[in-house]
Short mmCIF file of N, CA and C in Angstrom, two decimals:
data_model
loop_
_atom_site.label_atom_id
_atom_site.label_comp_id
_atom_site.label_asym_id
_atom_site.label_seq_id
_atom_site.Cartn_x
_atom_site.Cartn_y
_atom_site.Cartn_z
N GLN A 1006 25.62 168.03 50.39
CA GLN A 1006 24.60 167.21 50.90
C GLN A 1006 23.23 167.82 50.64
N GLU A 1007 23.08 169.13 50.97
CA GLU A 1007 21.81 169.81 50.79
C GLU A 1007 21.42 169.87 49.32
N ARG A 1008 22.43 170.01 48.49
CA ARG A 1008 22.13 170.03 47.02
C ARG A 1008 21.71 168.71 46.45
N ALA A 1009 22.06 167.61 47.12
CA ALA A 1009 21.61 166.36 46.69
C ALA A 1009 20.17 166.10 47.09
N ILE A 1010 19.75 166.65 48.17
CA ILE A 1010 18.40 166.46 48.67
C ILE A 1010 17.42 167.36 47.91
N THR A 1011 17.78 168.62 47.77
CA THR A 1011 16.97 169.64 47.11
C THR A 1011 17.80 170.17 45.90
N PRO A 1012 17.43 169.79 44.67
CA PRO A 1012 18.15 170.19 43.55
C PRO A 1012 18.25 171.75 43.41
N HIS A 1013 19.46 172.22 43.06
CA HIS A 1013 19.64 173.69 42.89
C HIS A 1013 19.99 173.90 41.42
N LEU A 1014 19.36 174.98 40.78
CA LEU A 1014 19.63 175.33 39.46
C LEU A 1014 20.34 176.66 39.41
N LEU A 1015 20.98 176.92 38.27
CA LEU A 1015 21.66 178.16 37.93
C LEU A 1015 22.83 178.42 38.87
N ILE A 1016 23.38 177.32 39.42
CA ILE A 1016 24.66 177.47 40.19
C ILE A 1016 25.76 176.95 39.21
N ASP A 1017 26.80 177.77 39.04
CA ASP A 1017 27.88 177.45 38.13
C ASP A 1017 27.40 177.18 36.73
N VAL A 1018 26.38 177.95 36.31
CA VAL A 1018 25.81 177.80 34.98
C VAL A 1018 26.57 178.47 33.89
N ALA A 1019 27.32 179.55 34.27
CA ALA A 1019 28.09 180.34 33.29
C ALA A 1019 29.60 180.13 33.58
N SER A 1020 30.29 180.13 32.47
CA SER A 1020 31.73 179.97 32.54
C SER A 1020 32.36 181.33 33.14
N ALA A 1021 33.36 181.20 33.87
CA ALA A 1021 33.94 182.41 34.48
C ALA A 1021 34.59 183.30 33.41
N ASP A 1022 34.93 182.81 32.28
CA ASP A 1022 35.56 183.60 31.26
C ASP A 1022 34.62 184.34 30.31
N ILE A 1023 33.35 184.33 30.60
CA ILE A 1023 32.43 185.10 29.77
C ILE A 1023 31.75 186.19 30.59
N SER A 1024 31.15 187.14 29.87
CA SER A 1024 30.43 188.24 30.52
C SER A 1024 29.04 187.70 30.90
N TYR A 1025 28.72 187.67 32.21
CA TYR A 1025 27.51 187.19 32.68
C TYR A 1025 27.00 188.05 33.81
N ASN A 1026 25.88 188.70 33.61
CA ASN A 1026 25.40 189.79 34.49
C ASN A 1026 23.95 189.51 34.89
N ALA A 1027 23.42 190.45 35.59
CA ALA A 1027 22.03 190.29 36.11
C ALA A 1027 21.01 190.14 35.02
N ALA A 1028 21.28 190.87 33.89
CA ALA A 1028 20.34 190.69 32.73
C ALA A 1028 20.36 189.25 32.22
N GLU A 1029 21.55 188.70 32.01
CA GLU A 1029 21.64 187.34 31.49
C GLU A 1029 21.08 186.33 32.49
N TRP A 1030 21.38 186.56 33.78
CA TRP A 1030 20.88 185.65 34.80
C TRP A 1030 19.34 185.73 34.83
N THR A 1031 18.78 186.87 34.66
CA THR A 1031 17.31 187.02 34.70
C THR A 1031 16.71 186.23 33.54
N LYS A 1032 17.23 186.35 32.38
CA LYS A 1032 16.76 185.61 31.24
C LYS A 1032 16.89 184.05 31.48
N ASP A 1033 17.97 183.63 32.07
CA ASP A 1033 18.15 182.25 32.44
C ASP A 1033 17.15 181.76 33.50
N ALA A 1034 16.95 182.67 34.47
CA ALA A 1034 16.04 182.34 35.61
C ALA A 1034 14.65 182.21 35.01
N LEU A 1035 14.20 183.11 34.12
CA LEU A 1035 12.91 183.02 33.56
C LEU A 1035 12.73 181.77 32.72
N TYR A 1036 13.78 181.39 32.00
CA TYR A 1036 13.83 180.18 31.19
C TYR A 1036 13.57 178.99 32.11
N CYS A 1037 14.34 178.98 33.23
CA CYS A 1037 14.24 177.88 34.23
C CYS A 1037 12.83 177.80 34.79
N ILE A 1038 12.30 178.92 35.20
CA ILE A 1038 10.95 178.95 35.75
C ILE A 1038 9.90 178.47 34.80
N ARG A 1039 10.03 178.85 33.55
CA ARG A 1039 9.05 178.40 32.49
C ARG A 1039 9.17 176.88 32.33
N LYS A 1040 10.45 176.40 32.34
CA LYS A 1040 10.64 174.90 32.18
C LYS A 1040 10.07 174.16 33.35
N LEU A 1041 10.30 174.68 34.54
CA LEU A 1041 9.75 173.95 35.76
C LEU A 1041 8.23 174.01 35.79
N LEU A 1042 7.59 175.09 35.33
CA LEU A 1042 6.21 175.23 35.35
C LEU A 1042 5.53 174.54 34.11
N CYS A 1043 6.39 174.03 33.18
CA CYS A 1043 5.91 173.46 31.95
C CYS A 1043 5.14 174.42 31.10
N VAL A 1044 5.64 175.60 31.00
CA VAL A 1044 5.08 176.70 30.19
C VAL A 1044 5.93 176.82 28.93
N GLU A 1045 5.31 176.96 27.80
CA GLU A 1045 6.04 177.08 26.52
C GLU A 1045 7.01 178.30 26.65
N ASP A 1046 8.23 178.13 26.15
CA ASP A 1046 9.16 179.26 26.12
C ASP A 1046 8.69 180.21 25.02
N LYS A 1047 8.42 181.41 25.43
CA LYS A 1047 7.99 182.48 24.48
C LYS A 1047 9.07 183.12 23.70
N ASP A 1048 8.94 183.33 22.44
CA ASP A 1048 9.86 184.10 21.71
C ASP A 1048 9.49 185.60 21.89
N GLU A 1049 10.31 186.32 22.65
CA GLU A 1049 9.98 187.64 23.01
C GLU A 1049 10.43 188.66 21.98
N GLY A 1050 10.87 188.12 20.75
CA GLY A 1050 11.26 189.09 19.72
C GLY A 1050 12.68 189.54 19.77
N ASP A 1051 13.34 189.48 20.89
CA ASP A 1051 14.68 189.92 21.09
C ASP A 1051 15.64 188.77 20.85
N GLU A 1052 16.60 188.94 20.00
CA GLU A 1052 17.54 187.87 19.65
C GLU A 1052 18.17 187.20 20.95
N SER A 1053 18.47 188.04 21.93
CA SER A 1053 19.10 187.54 23.10
C SER A 1053 18.17 186.65 23.89
N ASN A 1054 16.87 186.93 23.86
CA ASN A 1054 15.90 186.12 24.56
C ASN A 1054 15.71 184.72 23.96
N ARG A 1055 15.97 184.65 22.62
CA ARG A 1055 15.78 183.42 21.96
C ARG A 1055 16.92 182.51 22.18
N GLY A 1056 18.09 183.07 22.62
CA GLY A 1056 19.21 182.21 22.96
C GLY A 1056 19.92 181.59 21.77
N THR A 1057 20.27 182.48 20.71
CA THR A 1057 20.85 181.87 19.55
C THR A 1057 22.37 181.98 19.60
N ASP A 1058 22.92 182.72 20.54
CA ASP A 1058 24.32 182.81 20.60
C ASP A 1058 24.85 181.53 21.25
N PRO A 1059 26.08 181.09 20.91
CA PRO A 1059 26.61 179.81 21.37
C PRO A 1059 26.68 179.71 22.95
N GLU A 1060 27.02 180.84 23.59
CA GLU A 1060 27.09 180.75 25.12
C GLU A 1060 25.76 180.52 25.72
N THR A 1061 24.68 181.18 25.18
CA THR A 1061 23.37 180.98 25.75
C THR A 1061 22.85 179.60 25.40
N ILE A 1062 23.11 179.12 24.22
CA ILE A 1062 22.72 177.73 23.85
C ILE A 1062 23.33 176.72 24.80
N ALA A 1063 24.59 176.90 25.06
CA ALA A 1063 25.33 175.98 25.98
C ALA A 1063 24.75 176.05 27.37
N ARG A 1064 24.47 177.29 27.90
CA ARG A 1064 23.87 177.45 29.20
C ARG A 1064 22.56 176.78 29.28
N ARG A 1065 21.66 177.02 28.24
CA ARG A 1065 20.29 176.45 28.28
C ARG A 1065 20.40 174.98 28.22
N ALA A 1066 21.32 174.40 27.50
CA ALA A 1066 21.46 172.88 27.43
C ALA A 1066 21.89 172.37 28.79
N LYS A 1067 22.73 173.12 29.52
CA LYS A 1067 23.11 172.71 30.86
C LYS A 1067 21.94 172.84 31.84
N ILE A 1068 21.15 173.87 31.67
CA ILE A 1068 19.95 174.09 32.51
C ILE A 1068 18.98 172.93 32.29
N ASP A 1069 18.74 172.61 31.01
CA ASP A 1069 17.87 171.51 30.67
C ASP A 1069 18.27 170.20 31.32
N ARG A 1070 19.64 169.91 31.19
CA ARG A 1070 20.12 168.68 31.79
C ARG A 1070 19.93 168.68 33.31
N GLU A 1071 20.21 169.80 33.94
CA GLU A 1071 20.02 169.88 35.41
C GLU A 1071 18.58 169.72 35.82
N ILE A 1072 17.61 170.25 35.05
CA ILE A 1072 16.19 170.12 35.34
C ILE A 1072 15.81 168.64 35.24
N GLU A 1073 16.30 168.00 34.11
CA GLU A 1073 16.00 166.59 33.87
C GLU A 1073 16.57 165.76 35.06
N LYS A 1074 17.81 166.05 35.44
CA LYS A 1074 18.40 165.33 36.51
C LYS A 1074 17.60 165.50 37.87
N ALA A 1075 17.19 166.74 38.14
CA ALA A 1075 16.44 167.07 39.34
C ALA A 1075 15.14 166.35 39.32
N ARG A 1076 14.41 166.35 38.12
CA ARG A 1076 13.12 165.67 38.10
C ARG A 1076 13.34 164.22 38.32
N ALA A 1077 14.40 163.59 37.74
CA ALA A 1077 14.63 162.16 37.94
C ALA A 1077 15.00 161.82 39.37
N THR A 1078 15.78 162.71 39.98
CA THR A 1078 16.16 162.46 41.39
C THR A 1078 14.90 162.48 42.25
N ARG A 1079 14.00 163.37 41.99
CA ARG A 1079 12.83 163.52 42.86
C ARG A 1079 11.60 162.65 42.35
N GLY A 1080 11.80 162.01 41.21
CA GLY A 1080 10.72 161.16 40.69
C GLY A 1080 9.54 161.95 40.14
N ILE A 1081 9.84 163.09 39.55
CA ILE A 1081 8.74 163.95 39.02
C ILE A 1081 8.74 163.87 37.51
N ALA A 1082 7.56 163.59 36.96
CA ALA A 1082 7.38 163.46 35.57
C ALA A 1082 7.76 164.73 34.79
N LYS A 1083 8.20 164.58 33.62
CA LYS A 1083 8.67 165.76 32.78
C LYS A 1083 7.50 166.72 32.51
N ASP A 1084 6.31 166.27 32.44
CA ASP A 1084 5.19 167.15 32.11
C ASP A 1084 4.46 167.65 33.31
N LYS A 1085 4.92 167.34 34.53
CA LYS A 1085 4.28 167.80 35.75
C LYS A 1085 4.92 169.10 36.21
N PRO A 1086 4.12 170.17 36.41
CA PRO A 1086 4.69 171.39 36.84
C PRO A 1086 5.26 171.33 38.27
N VAL A 1087 6.39 172.02 38.44
CA VAL A 1087 7.04 172.14 39.74
C VAL A 1087 7.09 173.63 40.15
N THR A 1088 6.75 173.86 41.34
CA THR A 1088 6.82 175.34 41.84
C THR A 1088 8.26 175.66 42.15
N PRO A 1089 8.81 176.65 41.37
CA PRO A 1089 10.20 176.99 41.66
C PRO A 1089 10.32 177.87 42.88
N VAL A 1090 11.40 177.77 43.55
CA VAL A 1090 11.77 178.56 44.75
C VAL A 1090 13.07 179.32 44.45
N VAL A 1091 13.04 180.68 44.51
CA VAL A 1091 14.20 181.43 44.24
C VAL A 1091 14.83 181.82 45.54
N VAL A 1092 16.05 181.37 45.74
CA VAL A 1092 16.83 181.70 46.97
C VAL A 1092 18.28 182.11 46.66
N GLY A 1093 18.94 182.72 47.64
CA GLY A 1093 20.30 182.95 47.52
C GLY A 1093 20.63 184.15 46.56
N GLY A 1094 21.91 184.37 46.37
CA GLY A 1094 22.39 185.44 45.47
C GLY A 1094 22.24 186.79 46.13
N THR A 1095 22.17 187.80 45.29
CA THR A 1095 22.07 189.12 45.80
C THR A 1095 20.68 189.71 45.58
N MET A 1096 20.29 190.70 46.33
CA MET A 1096 18.94 191.32 46.21
C MET A 1096 18.82 191.84 44.78
N MET A 1097 19.89 192.39 44.18
CA MET A 1097 19.79 193.02 42.86
C MET A 1097 19.27 191.99 41.82
N TYR A 1098 19.73 190.74 41.88
CA TYR A 1098 19.24 189.76 40.92
C TYR A 1098 17.74 189.49 41.13
N LEU A 1099 17.33 189.35 42.38
CA LEU A 1099 15.90 189.15 42.67
C LEU A 1099 15.10 190.32 42.22
N GLN A 1100 15.60 191.48 42.38
CA GLN A 1100 14.82 192.65 41.97
C GLN A 1100 14.71 192.68 40.41
N TRP A 1101 15.74 192.28 39.72
CA TRP A 1101 15.66 192.23 38.23
C TRP A 1101 14.62 191.18 37.84
N LEU A 1102 14.59 190.05 38.56
CA LEU A 1102 13.64 188.95 38.22
C LEU A 1102 12.18 189.42 38.47
N VAL A 1103 11.97 190.07 39.60
CA VAL A 1103 10.58 190.45 40.04
C VAL A 1103 10.17 191.65 39.33
N HIS A 1104 10.96 192.64 39.21
CA HIS A 1104 10.55 193.97 38.73
C HIS A 1104 11.04 194.29 37.29
N GLY A 1105 11.89 193.47 36.71
CA GLY A 1105 12.47 193.73 35.44
C GLY A 1105 13.62 194.61 35.45
N ARG A 1106 14.21 194.92 34.30
CA ARG A 1106 15.32 195.78 34.22
C ARG A 1106 15.11 197.18 34.76
N PRO A 1107 15.93 197.64 35.56
CA PRO A 1107 15.75 199.00 36.11
C PRO A 1107 15.89 200.08 35.02
N ASP A 1108 15.15 201.11 35.20
CA ASP A 1108 15.25 202.33 34.26
C ASP A 1108 16.44 203.17 34.65
N ALA A 1109 17.60 202.65 34.28
CA ALA A 1109 18.82 203.49 34.57
C ALA A 1109 19.72 203.46 33.37
N LEU A 1110 20.51 204.47 33.24
CA LEU A 1110 21.45 204.51 32.08
C LEU A 1110 22.55 203.51 32.35
N ARG A 1111 23.11 202.98 31.29
CA ARG A 1111 24.23 202.16 31.44
C ARG A 1111 25.51 202.90 31.78
N PRO A 1112 26.37 202.28 32.55
CA PRO A 1112 27.61 203.05 32.89
C PRO A 1112 28.47 203.15 31.63
N THR A 1113 29.21 204.24 31.57
CA THR A 1113 30.21 204.47 30.49
C THR A 1113 31.55 204.13 30.99
N PRO A 1114 32.45 203.79 30.03
CA PRO A 1114 33.84 203.49 30.45
C PRO A 1114 34.50 204.61 31.13
N SER A 1115 34.15 205.86 30.84
CA SER A 1115 34.79 206.99 31.53
C SER A 1115 34.11 207.23 32.89
#
């Protein structure tokens, strides 16, 4: 019921059978935020940011559909900026979004 009143994005956006982590979520969250604010999506030079892999393309298409549905539900024009509100999840994801990728070494299999 709450989700019908206030549209929620990035919920169930990734399939459970793919690798999806804080870095991918951050890219998707920034994509969402730019779309809601009606800001052009910047090509940041990194292939993963452009979203050329099939999984990212599918996620972004789902995000676009959800944003269109949310705008239609609320009667908001496609070109009118909407202030995004980030809630839920874990603090780690919010830290990645606000502060960027932490300066830490990646874990090794051993």
